[in-house]
């Protein structure tokens, strides 16, 4: 009907699937098929009056019987597409997810690279990842910069050739890195106490993203 540009009609769509009809009334879904169906119905209802109705299956409804026959014909056809055609069982998906996490954890624990990031995230932390994904782009950039060390602080800027000195602008005693500024620098001790408390490691500081972001916002060094 969308392809035919149907407009100005009262459209009744009958279905014998209560599960689908109930799924379409929910505000969230994990099914791409339901999402695509929902979007198509919304588009169709912009220029038509669309009604969804449940009917009893195998009860002599001509349209429903025709749909069942088409489904049977489709089931007998040879499927063309990537394997596996049959959906992966939920139990196997769960097992695969656990195996992937375990392999990732072993790989992360053994790597000798990313020293700064490993100090911030010594072990995989799904909860931290979830919190990061809830931040807007600006805040996420700040936190990722603290985790990786790739941020507009003097050490990183000097490596890029943007500034001449890698020294901390507050104390001028050592290289300006996220670890130094958030945990060690006496020049920002007051701001650190106010926003970060007594965090002893970068990992601990990441436990309070609100305090971390407030700390850098007050300093204004990353703007």
mmCIF file of C-alpha atoms in Angstrom, residues 50-166:
data_model
loop_
_atom_site.group_PDB
_atom_site.id
_atom_site.type_symbol
_atom_site.label_atom_id
_atom_site.label_comp_id
_atom_site.label_asym_id
_atom_site.label_seq_id
_atom_site.Cartn_x
_atom_site.Cartn_y
_atom_site.Cartn_z
ATOM 1 C CA UNK A 50 -5.533 2.044 9.826
ATOM 2 C CA UNK A 51 -7.191 -0.474 12.133
ATOM 3 C CA UNK A 52 -5.544 -3.686 13.345
ATOM 4 C CA UNK A 53 -7.922 -6.457 14.374
ATOM 5 C CA UNK A 54 -7.455 -9.950 15.762
ATOM 6 C CA UNK A 55 -9.405 -12.785 14.134
ATOM 7 C CA UNK A 56 -9.552 -16.440 15.026
ATOM 8 C CA UNK A 57 -7.327 -18.587 12.832
ATOM 9 C CA UNK A 58 -8.657 -21.452 10.702
ATOM 10 C CA UNK A 59 -12.176 -20.159 11.069
ATOM 11 C CA UNK A 60 -13.267 -19.725 7.469
ATOM 12 C CA UNK A 61 -11.931 -16.181 6.983
ATOM 13 C CA UNK A 62 -11.106 -15.932 3.282
ATOM 14 C CA UNK A 63 -8.212 -13.512 3.650
ATOM 15 C CA UNK A 64 -6.671 -15.384 6.567
ATOM 16 C CA UNK A 65 -6.953 -18.721 4.762
ATOM 17 C CA UNK A 66 -5.265 -17.201 1.709
ATOM 18 C CA UNK A 67 -2.420 -15.862 3.875
ATOM 19 C CA UNK A 68 -1.938 -19.313 5.444
ATOM 20 C CA UNK A 69 -1.787 -20.929 2.002
ATOM 21 C CA UNK A 70 0.836 -18.410 0.812
ATOM 22 C CA UNK A 71 2.864 -19.108 3.951
ATOM 23 C CA UNK A 72 2.747 -22.847 3.267
ATOM 24 C CA UNK A 73 3.884 -22.280 -0.318
ATOM 25 C CA UNK A 74 6.752 -20.072 0.861
ATOM 26 C CA UNK A 75 7.854 -22.702 3.382
ATOM 27 C CA UNK A 76 8.269 -25.234 0.584
ATOM 28 C CA UNK A 77 10.578 -22.992 -1.486
ATOM 29 C CA UNK A 78 14.349 -23.287 -1.450
ATOM 30 C CA UNK A 79 15.736 -20.414 0.621
ATOM 31 C CA UNK A 80 18.446 -18.261 -0.941
ATOM 32 C CA UNK A 81 20.699 -16.391 1.476
ATOM 33 C CA UNK A 82 23.465 -16.686 4.067
ATOM 34 C CA UNK A 83 23.522 -19.627 6.449
ATOM 35 C CA UNK A 84 22.242 -20.429 8.982
ATOM 36 C CA UNK A 85 18.676 -19.956 7.751
ATOM 37 C CA UNK A 86 17.290 -21.139 11.100
ATOM 38 C CA UNK A 87 17.684 -18.480 13.847
ATOM 39 C CA UNK A 88 20.365 -19.130 16.447
ATOM 40 C CA UNK A 89 18.780 -20.420 19.710
ATOM 41 C CA UNK A 90 18.796 -18.038 22.674
ATOM 42 C CA UNK A 91 20.770 -20.524 24.786
ATOM 43 C CA UNK A 92 23.562 -20.600 22.222
ATOM 44 C CA UNK A 93 23.555 -16.798 21.929
ATOM 45 C CA UNK A 94 23.978 -16.569 25.709
ATOM 46 C CA UNK A 95 26.811 -19.113 25.657
ATOM 47 C CA UNK A 96 28.482 -17.333 22.736
ATOM 48 C CA UNK A 97 28.237 -13.986 24.540
ATOM 49 C CA UNK A 98 29.899 -15.441 27.662
ATOM 50 C CA UNK A 99 32.643 -17.071 25.615
ATOM 51 C CA UNK A 100 33.325 -13.832 23.765
ATOM 52 C CA UNK A 101 33.545 -11.879 27.024
ATOM 53 C CA UNK A 102 35.901 -14.467 28.499
ATOM 54 C CA UNK A 103 38.178 -14.373 25.435
ATOM 55 C CA UNK A 104 38.137 -10.575 25.475
ATOM 56 C CA UNK A 105 39.079 -10.517 29.167
ATOM 57 C CA UNK A 106 42.025 -12.868 28.606
ATOM 58 C CA UNK A 107 43.226 -10.827 25.624
ATOM 59 C CA UNK A 108 42.987 -7.581 27.600
ATOM 60 C CA UNK A 109 44.817 -9.004 30.625
ATOM 61 C CA UNK A 110 47.710 -10.284 28.480
ATOM 62 C CA UNK A 111 48.266 -7.260 26.245
ATOM 63 C CA UNK A 112 51.378 -5.203 26.963
ATOM 64 C CA UNK A 113 50.160 -2.150 25.085
ATOM 65 C CA UNK A 114 47.664 0.576 26.054
ATOM 66 C CA UNK A 115 49.342 1.104 29.450
ATOM 67 C CA UNK A 116 47.422 4.290 30.240
ATOM 68 C CA UNK A 117 44.085 2.734 29.330
ATOM 69 C CA UNK A 118 44.853 -0.404 31.348
ATOM 70 C CA UNK A 119 45.534 1.745 34.396
ATOM 71 C CA UNK A 120 42.109 3.309 33.955
ATOM 72 C CA UNK A 121 40.340 0.052 33.079
ATOM 73 C CA UNK A 122 42.408 -2.838 34.509
ATOM 74 C CA UNK A 123 39.614 -5.338 33.826
ATOM 75 C CA UNK A 124 36.669 -5.232 31.442
ATOM 76 C CA UNK A 125 33.858 -3.205 32.949
ATOM 77 C CA UNK A 126 30.456 -3.581 31.198
ATOM 78 C CA UNK A 127 28.826 -1.279 33.754
ATOM 79 C CA UNK A 128 31.258 1.528 32.883
ATOM 80 C CA UNK A 129 30.637 0.913 29.185
ATOM 81 C CA UNK A 130 26.885 1.272 29.746
ATOM 82 C CA UNK A 131 27.389 4.564 31.601
ATOM 83 C CA UNK A 132 29.644 5.903 28.845
ATOM 84 C CA UNK A 133 27.070 5.137 26.168
ATOM 85 C CA UNK A 134 24.530 7.241 28.068
ATOM 86 C CA UNK A 135 26.706 10.384 27.858
ATOM 87 C CA UNK A 136 26.374 13.002 25.163
ATOM 88 C CA UNK A 137 29.175 13.327 22.620
ATOM 89 C CA UNK A 138 30.992 16.168 24.391
ATOM 90 C CA UNK A 139 31.087 14.422 27.782
ATOM 91 C CA UNK A 140 31.976 11.106 26.191
ATOM 92 C CA UNK A 141 34.935 12.718 24.425
ATOM 93 C CA UNK A 142 36.191 14.059 27.758
ATOM 94 C CA UNK A 143 35.955 10.714 29.555
ATOM 95 C CA UNK A 144 37.486 8.731 26.680
ATOM 96 C CA UNK A 145 40.338 11.251 26.632
ATOM 97 C CA UNK A 146 40.982 10.571 30.318
ATOM 98 C CA UNK A 147 40.904 6.800 29.742
ATOM 99 C CA UNK A 148 43.254 6.803 26.735
ATOM 100 C CA UNK A 149 45.404 9.848 27.524
ATOM 101 C CA UNK A 150 44.617 11.210 24.048
ATOM 102 C CA UNK A 151 43.285 14.594 25.059
ATOM 103 C CA UNK A 152 44.281 18.276 24.820
ATOM 104 C CA UNK A 153 46.677 18.175 27.769
ATOM 105 C CA UNK A 154 50.257 19.318 27.300
ATOM 106 C CA UNK A 155 51.950 15.922 27.141
ATOM 107 C CA UNK A 156 49.729 14.691 24.323
ATOM 108 C CA UNK A 157 49.808 18.070 22.568
ATOM 109 C CA UNK A 158 53.613 18.083 22.677
ATOM 110 C CA UNK A 159 53.709 14.614 21.111
ATOM 111 C CA UNK A 160 51.541 15.969 18.300
ATOM 112 C CA UNK A 161 53.823 18.994 17.946
ATOM 113 C CA UNK A 162 51.082 21.457 18.903
ATOM 114 C CA UNK A 163 52.816 22.789 22.027
ATOM 115 C CA UNK A 164 56.482 23.136 22.953
ATOM 116 C CA UNK A 165 56.348 21.961 26.552
ATOM 117 C CA UNK A 166 54.740 18.840 28.005
#
